[in-house]
Amino acid sequence: MIESILLWTLAIVSAPFFAAVILRVKAFFGGRKGSPLLIHYYTLAKLFKKGSVYSTSTTLIFKLGPLVSLGTAITALLFFPMAGRPPVVSFSGDAIFVFYLLGLGRFFTIAAAMDTASPFEGMGAAREAYFPIICEASMFMVSILFYRLTGELSLSAFFSGNQPAQFWSTAGSPMIFVIIALFIILLTENARVPVDDPATHLELTMIHEVMVLDHSGPDFGLIELGAFSKLFLYSAFIARLICPFDFVHPALDVALFAAAVLLVYIAVGLVESVMARYRMDRVPKFVLTSFALVFFAAVITLEFAK
Amino acid sequence: MTTDFKPISNGAAIALADVPHFSLDNFACRALHLVSNGGKVVQFFAYPHGDRLRFLAVLRTDTLLTATCDAPDTYPAMTATCENFHLFEREIAEQTGIIPRGHPWLKMVRYHANARGVADVFGNDYQEDIPGKYDYYAVSGDEIHEVAVGPVHAGVIEPGHFRFNCIGERVLNLEIQLGYQHRGVEPLLLQAAPNRRPFIAESIAGDTAVANSLCLAQAIEALSGMPVDAGAKIIRTIGLELERIANHVGDLGALSNDVAFLAPANYCGRMRGDFLNMSLLLCGNRFGKGLVRPGGVRFCLTDDIRNTLVQRIAELKPQVSHVIDLIFSTSSVRSRFEGCGRVSRSDAEKLGLVGPAGRACGLPYDARRCFPTEHYGNLDIPENAEATGDVYARAKVRADETMQSIRLIESLLRHPVETHCVDGENLPLTPDSLVVTINEAWRGELSHCILTDETGRILHYKVKDPSFHNWNGLSMALRNTGISDFPLNNKSFNLSYCGFDL
């Protein structure tokens, strides 16, 4: 248990570091030196030292947004079996619970954005509400597939111990579809290129960033930390699938897991470096691709899983 | 109709007495006839003649044509027949209080009181903050929402107000309000001491310093009969082309940045700096300020500098061409550029789009080719017209022009250039004269126009930035385009705020 809690804490604490890896990869491709790997810790420290500014037209909802989005993200991490170790909390059906926990976080971010009554934030909220609906369908398809393969519906059943290796042995190559689909979901849910551009300063093109324009200081710090944790959760998903091996030695397991997570982050950085962002009306097609892939994977796999 | 609009040459002075003077009806009839048959408006303004005002129009077909007429207090708007006059008539109404009756969109241009002290055409109280009494174009309906952007923007860009009427993500109409940077450049040029004029001209728009000072210098040279040696003309041409390359390269990078395609954005930023540094080497200023003065240039092109420039160009040319290839060969970039913000050729004709924005819509007009000045008469400038009128076409024209300009500079640097440096000589100007200068600045046709009175003082100074034509092109490009594509379209036009605001 203590080990699980330690791993959970480690995940939250290291999430900003991993996010900085993306910046480094992008800087490498852009021919720049790039920011230090600890940049996000400096930024968080700076934000938490500041004060917050609240518009007089906002209500309690606006202040709740950052708290809830961080709260849900780190609670979701509680259910994830880090490095194949048992998670802090687990129950049957927690996979569904985790998805809706993240949904709750999004709901409050959207509500906080709407609360400002800014046309920009309303626009961002509309986009943020639209694209994840399609992601949700894909995520459910993934759950259905994994349920068929394991007969259980909890993240610990999916990802702990040697289970991910079992996926590969029963489902075989269609698992590659699942990984690609999950990667697309990761890019969409975490506002990365080619769906959103985290580096842009143009309000009209933003999705996630524009919703948090009015948050400042510690509130913005909470949002950032929540975003890092969420990205870590999705990366951990994929990391466990691409690297489903377990040794007996815990330190070795953690090192391997960290390396796999790092690989996912580098892949995100690569995608952001080599391709442009999609036009807003093409994004749904891109996200739907993930659904199609998992759907095919499910159809193909059902035969084997009988 | 025995007499017609008089053909004039770019950058040559003509006695005001030789400019045909018509009655208003005849003037309007002839001007409308010319413009309806494919002519374009270069300048159209009112200038003082005794205690009355006169209209003066400079139109272009394959030559420049000019005529004047007496300006009444109100007259039937020419815009009602020919869209080309639209902003010019609004500008006249704002500057002089003359009302164009039946103008379809009589709205202030830069939000300032008129110079004559007569009643304001728009009923504005200029003590109020901009935009005063103006009601923006509004669309109503349950699903319609309005987004207002600016005048204070997130980036380090100039102030302008953009009002979008949208249905969902789709823009129905974009209205642009400028004027936040109105400094009164024209009256300033009128009053300034002769040796201060170049400094003011260079500050009209900081990114178009060479082209503006070139327009001023050519006009003063024509009015005072100052000779310019061939070497100086070559150096000025190099200066103008360097300005074009630096800005086009910067724009290509910015376009790439707006679609989140990282590498070219970074490389173009760096290369823009490299080209600006060439201007620095040439005249000690990265933006080419202080290079051009009436009578020639202030800095010689020594063989040392020439060889350094040749070396730098040789080093940069493959880099630029590589980055351009990278942008245009990446499918995700092409999918963003192609078909985005399309302006039809007929709309472009009606709006009178100039420069890369016009050429992207298939209007091949390039002042360097049509009305050559400086060394351009000896150079071969290709047409560069694209057919599609979208962001891709605007980017492509820029990319092509960048490579062409690099080749132009290469060829100009091949032989030693000898010139005699000048520094602010002031000769008296020919009285009662008119001169129009046109140069192809990197945004398109830039024109200055000077009229002198009977004592040889400047009577009227008129500046027209290419952005004056092109801002409405941006509005048209946004129709039925996703609002999230606005920044990309805006970058593809990259128009000047201060050049427009004057």
Short mmCIF file of N, CA, C and O in Angstrom, two decimals, chain A residues 190-257:
data_model
loop_
_atom_site.label_atom_id
_atom_site.label_comp_id
_atom_site.label_asym_id
_atom_site.label_seq_id
_atom_site.Cartn_x
_atom_site.Cartn_y
_atom_site.Cartn_z
N ASN A 190 -5.69 15.92 -24.37
CA ASN A 190 -4.72 16.76 -23.70
C ASN A 190 -4.35 18.00 -24.51
O ASN A 190 -3.32 18.62 -24.25
N ALA A 191 -5.18 18.32 -25.50
CA ALA A 191 -5.00 19.55 -26.26
C ALA A 191 -3.62 19.66 -26.89
O ALA A 191 -2.89 20.63 -26.69
N ARG A 192 -3.21 18.60 -27.61
CA ARG A 192 -1.92 18.64 -28.28
C ARG A 192 -2.12 18.79 -29.79
O ARG A 192 -3.19 18.50 -30.31
N VAL A 193 -1.04 19.18 -30.49
CA VAL A 193 -1.05 19.16 -31.95
C VAL A 193 -1.26 17.72 -32.38
O VAL A 193 -0.70 16.83 -31.75
N PRO A 194 -2.04 17.39 -33.40
CA PRO A 194 -2.68 18.25 -34.41
C PRO A 194 -4.11 18.69 -34.08
O PRO A 194 -4.78 19.19 -34.96
N VAL A 195 -4.56 18.47 -32.83
CA VAL A 195 -5.92 18.87 -32.49
C VAL A 195 -5.96 20.31 -31.97
O VAL A 195 -6.77 21.12 -32.37
N ASP A 196 -5.05 20.59 -31.07
CA ASP A 196 -4.99 21.92 -30.47
C ASP A 196 -3.51 22.31 -30.47
O ASP A 196 -2.65 21.45 -30.66
N ASP A 197 -3.23 23.57 -30.31
CA ASP A 197 -1.82 23.99 -30.26
C ASP A 197 -1.54 24.63 -28.91
O ASP A 197 -1.97 25.75 -28.66
N PRO A 198 -0.83 23.93 -28.03
CA PRO A 198 -0.60 24.49 -26.69
C PRO A 198 0.31 25.72 -26.72
O PRO A 198 0.37 26.46 -25.76
N ALA A 199 1.01 25.95 -27.84
CA ALA A 199 1.97 27.05 -27.88
C ALA A 199 1.39 28.33 -28.47
O ALA A 199 2.02 29.37 -28.44
N THR A 200 0.19 28.27 -29.02
CA THR A 200 -0.32 29.44 -29.73
C THR A 200 -0.72 30.55 -28.76
O THR A 200 -1.07 30.30 -27.62
N HIS A 201 -0.67 31.79 -29.25
CA HIS A 201 -1.16 32.91 -28.44
C HIS A 201 -2.44 33.46 -29.04
O HIS A 201 -2.92 34.50 -28.64
N LEU A 202 -3.01 32.74 -30.04
CA LEU A 202 -4.17 33.28 -30.75
C LEU A 202 -5.45 32.70 -30.17
O LEU A 202 -5.73 31.51 -30.33
N GLU A 203 -6.23 33.55 -29.51
CA GLU A 203 -7.42 33.07 -28.79
C GLU A 203 -8.39 32.36 -29.71
O GLU A 203 -9.05 31.41 -29.30
N LEU A 204 -8.49 32.84 -30.96
CA LEU A 204 -9.52 32.31 -31.85
C LEU A 204 -9.26 30.87 -32.26
O LEU A 204 -10.16 30.17 -32.66
N THR A 205 -8.01 30.42 -32.17
CA THR A 205 -7.69 29.07 -32.61
C THR A 205 -7.59 28.09 -31.45
O THR A 205 -7.47 26.90 -31.66
N MET A 206 -7.61 28.61 -30.22
CA MET A 206 -7.36 27.74 -29.07
C MET A 206 -8.58 26.89 -28.75
O MET A 206 -9.70 27.24 -29.04
N ILE A 207 -8.32 25.76 -28.11
CA ILE A 207 -9.42 24.98 -27.54
C ILE A 207 -9.30 25.01 -26.02
O ILE A 207 -10.08 25.65 -25.33
N HIS A 208 -8.26 24.34 -25.52
CA HIS A 208 -8.13 24.25 -24.06
C HIS A 208 -7.63 25.57 -23.47
O HIS A 208 -8.18 26.07 -22.48
N GLU A 209 -6.60 26.14 -24.08
CA GLU A 209 -5.96 27.32 -23.50
C GLU A 209 -6.93 28.49 -23.32
O GLU A 209 -6.86 29.23 -22.34
N VAL A 210 -7.84 28.63 -24.28
CA VAL A 210 -8.71 29.80 -24.24
C VAL A 210 -9.68 29.70 -23.07
O VAL A 210 -10.14 30.71 -22.53
N MET A 211 -9.96 28.46 -22.62
CA MET A 211 -10.90 28.30 -21.52
C MET A 211 -10.31 28.73 -20.19
O MET A 211 -11.02 28.94 -19.22
N VAL A 212 -9.00 28.79 -20.13
CA VAL A 212 -8.39 29.11 -18.84
C VAL A 212 -7.71 30.48 -18.89
O VAL A 212 -6.92 30.81 -18.02
N LEU A 213 -8.07 31.28 -19.91
CA LEU A 213 -7.45 32.60 -20.07
C LEU A 213 -7.62 33.48 -18.83
O LEU A 213 -6.73 34.24 -18.48
N ASP A 214 -8.79 33.37 -18.19
CA ASP A 214 -9.06 34.29 -17.08
C ASP A 214 -8.51 33.82 -15.74
O ASP A 214 -8.59 34.53 -14.76
N HIS A 215 -8.00 32.58 -15.71
CA HIS A 215 -7.43 32.10 -14.46
C HIS A 215 -6.00 32.60 -14.33
O HIS A 215 -5.25 32.63 -15.28
N SER A 216 -5.65 32.99 -13.11
CA SER A 216 -4.31 33.54 -12.93
C SER A 216 -3.69 32.98 -11.66
O SER A 216 -4.38 32.39 -10.82
N GLY A 217 -2.39 33.16 -11.52
CA GLY A 217 -1.68 32.80 -10.30
C GLY A 217 -1.88 31.35 -9.89
O GLY A 217 -1.84 30.45 -10.73
N PRO A 218 -2.12 31.10 -8.58
CA PRO A 218 -2.24 29.72 -8.07
C PRO A 218 -3.32 28.92 -8.80
O PRO A 218 -3.13 27.73 -9.06
N ASP A 219 -4.43 29.59 -9.16
CA ASP A 219 -5.49 28.88 -9.88
C ASP A 219 -4.96 28.30 -11.17
O ASP A 219 -5.24 27.15 -11.52
N PHE A 220 -4.19 29.11 -11.89
CA PHE A 220 -3.64 28.65 -13.15
C PHE A 220 -2.62 27.54 -12.90
O PHE A 220 -2.52 26.58 -13.66
N GLY A 221 -1.90 27.66 -11.79
CA GLY A 221 -0.95 26.62 -11.41
C GLY A 221 -1.65 25.28 -11.21
O GLY A 221 -1.17 24.24 -11.66
N LEU A 222 -2.81 25.32 -10.52
CA LEU A 222 -3.58 24.09 -10.29
C LEU A 222 -4.01 23.49 -11.62
O LEU A 222 -3.93 22.27 -11.82
N ILE A 223 -4.47 24.35 -12.53
CA ILE A 223 -4.90 23.85 -13.84
C ILE A 223 -3.74 23.18 -14.57
O ILE A 223 -3.89 22.09 -15.13
N GLU A 224 -2.57 23.85 -14.53
CA GLU A 224 -1.40 23.29 -15.21
C GLU A 224 -1.03 21.93 -14.63
O GLU A 224 -0.80 20.96 -15.36
N LEU A 225 -1.00 21.86 -13.31
CA LEU A 225 -0.64 20.61 -12.64
C LEU A 225 -1.66 19.52 -13.00
O LEU A 225 -1.29 18.37 -13.24
N GLY A 226 -2.94 19.91 -13.03
CA GLY A 226 -3.99 18.96 -13.40
C GLY A 226 -3.77 18.46 -14.82
O GLY A 226 -3.89 17.26 -15.09
N ALA A 227 -3.41 19.37 -15.72
CA ALA A 227 -3.18 18.99 -17.12
C ALA A 227 -1.99 18.04 -17.23
O ALA A 227 -2.05 17.06 -17.97
N PHE A 228 -0.91 18.33 -16.47
CA PHE A 228 0.26 17.44 -16.50
C PHE A 228 -0.12 16.04 -16.02
O PHE A 228 0.29 15.03 -16.59
N SER A 229 -0.93 15.98 -14.93
CA SER A 229 -1.31 14.69 -14.35
C SER A 229 -2.17 13.90 -15.33
O SER A 229 -2.03 12.68 -15.46
N LYS A 230 -3.07 14.62 -16.00
CA LYS A 230 -3.96 13.95 -16.94
C LYS A 230 -3.16 13.38 -18.11
O LYS A 230 -3.38 12.22 -18.51
N LEU A 231 -2.22 14.18 -18.61
CA LEU A 231 -1.38 13.71 -19.71
C LEU A 231 -0.59 12.48 -19.26
O LEU A 231 -0.43 11.51 -20.01
N PHE A 232 -0.14 12.50 -17.99
CA PHE A 232 0.62 11.37 -17.47
C PHE A 232 -0.25 10.11 -17.44
O PHE A 232 0.21 9.03 -17.80
N LEU A 233 -1.50 10.28 -17.02
CA LEU A 233 -2.41 9.13 -16.94
C LEU A 233 -2.56 8.46 -18.30
O LEU A 233 -2.41 7.24 -18.43
N TYR A 234 -2.85 9.26 -19.32
CA TYR A 234 -3.03 8.69 -20.66
C TYR A 234 -1.74 8.06 -21.16
O TYR A 234 -1.74 7.02 -21.82
N SER A 235 -0.59 8.73 -20.88
CA SER A 235 0.68 8.18 -21.33
C SER A 235 0.97 6.86 -20.64
O SER A 235 1.49 5.93 -21.25
N ALA A 236 0.61 6.78 -19.35
CA ALA A 236 0.84 5.56 -18.58
C ALA A 236 0.05 4.39 -19.17
O ALA A 236 0.55 3.27 -19.27
N PHE A 237 -1.19 4.69 -19.59
CA PHE A 237 -2.04 3.71 -20.28
C PHE A 237 -1.26 3.07 -21.42
O PHE A 237 -1.14 1.85 -21.52
N ILE A 238 -0.78 3.97 -22.31
CA ILE A 238 -0.12 3.48 -23.52
C ILE A 238 1.20 2.81 -23.16
O ILE A 238 1.56 1.77 -23.72
N ALA A 239 1.90 3.40 -22.18
CA ALA A 239 3.20 2.85 -21.79
C ALA A 239 3.06 1.41 -21.34
O ALA A 239 3.87 0.55 -21.69
N ARG A 240 2.01 1.13 -20.54
CA ARG A 240 1.81 -0.24 -20.06
C ARG A 240 1.49 -1.18 -21.22
O ARG A 240 1.81 -2.37 -21.15
N LEU A 241 0.84 -0.66 -22.25
CA LEU A 241 0.49 -1.53 -23.37
C LEU A 241 1.69 -1.82 -24.27
O LEU A 241 1.83 -2.91 -24.79
N ILE A 242 2.55 -0.79 -24.46
CA ILE A 242 3.68 -1.04 -25.36
C ILE A 242 4.80 -1.76 -24.63
O ILE A 242 5.67 -2.35 -25.26
N CYS A 243 4.79 -1.68 -23.31
CA CYS A 243 5.88 -2.31 -22.57
C CYS A 243 5.28 -3.15 -21.45
O CYS A 243 5.35 -2.77 -20.28
N PRO A 244 4.67 -4.29 -21.78
CA PRO A 244 3.89 -5.04 -20.78
C PRO A 244 4.73 -6.00 -19.95
O PRO A 244 4.21 -7.01 -19.48
N PHE A 245 6.02 -5.70 -19.77
CA PHE A 245 6.87 -6.67 -19.08
C PHE A 245 7.04 -6.32 -17.61
O PHE A 245 7.02 -5.15 -17.24
N ASP A 246 7.22 -7.34 -16.82
CA ASP A 246 7.41 -7.13 -15.39
C ASP A 246 8.58 -7.96 -14.91
O ASP A 246 8.70 -9.12 -15.26
N PHE A 247 9.44 -7.32 -14.13
CA PHE A 247 10.47 -8.09 -13.44
C PHE A 247 10.03 -8.20 -12.01
O PHE A 247 9.03 -7.59 -11.61
N VAL A 248 10.79 -8.89 -11.24
CA VAL A 248 10.37 -9.03 -9.84
C VAL A 248 10.88 -7.84 -9.03
O VAL A 248 10.26 -7.41 -8.08
N HIS A 249 11.99 -7.30 -9.49
CA HIS A 249 12.61 -6.20 -8.74
C HIS A 249 11.82 -4.90 -8.95
O HIS A 249 11.67 -4.45 -10.09
N PRO A 250 11.31 -4.29 -7.87
CA PRO A 250 10.47 -3.08 -8.04
C PRO A 250 11.22 -1.94 -8.72
O PRO A 250 10.66 -1.28 -9.60
N ALA A 251 12.47 -1.70 -8.36
CA ALA A 251 13.22 -0.57 -8.93
C ALA A 251 13.35 -0.74 -10.44
O ALA A 251 13.19 0.22 -11.21
N LEU A 252 13.59 -1.97 -10.87
CA LEU A 252 13.72 -2.27 -12.28
C LEU A 252 12.40 -2.02 -13.01
O LEU A 252 12.37 -1.45 -14.11
N ASP A 253 11.30 -2.43 -12.36
CA ASP A 253 9.97 -2.22 -12.94
C ASP A 253 9.69 -0.73 -13.12
O ASP A 253 9.21 -0.30 -14.16
N VAL A 254 9.97 0.02 -12.08
CA VAL A 254 9.70 1.48 -12.14
C VAL A 254 10.56 2.11 -13.23
O VAL A 254 10.07 2.93 -14.01
N ALA A 255 11.80 1.70 -13.33
CA ALA A 255 12.70 2.27 -14.35
C ALA A 255 12.17 1.95 -15.74
O ALA A 255 12.12 2.83 -16.62
N LEU A 256 11.72 0.73 -15.94
CA LEU A 256 11.22 0.32 -17.24
C LEU A 256 9.95 1.09 -17.58
O LEU A 256 9.76 1.57 -18.71
N PHE A 257 9.08 1.22 -16.58
CA PHE A 257 7.82 1.94 -16.75
C PHE A 257 8.10 3.40 -17.11
O PHE A 257 7.53 3.96 -18.07
#
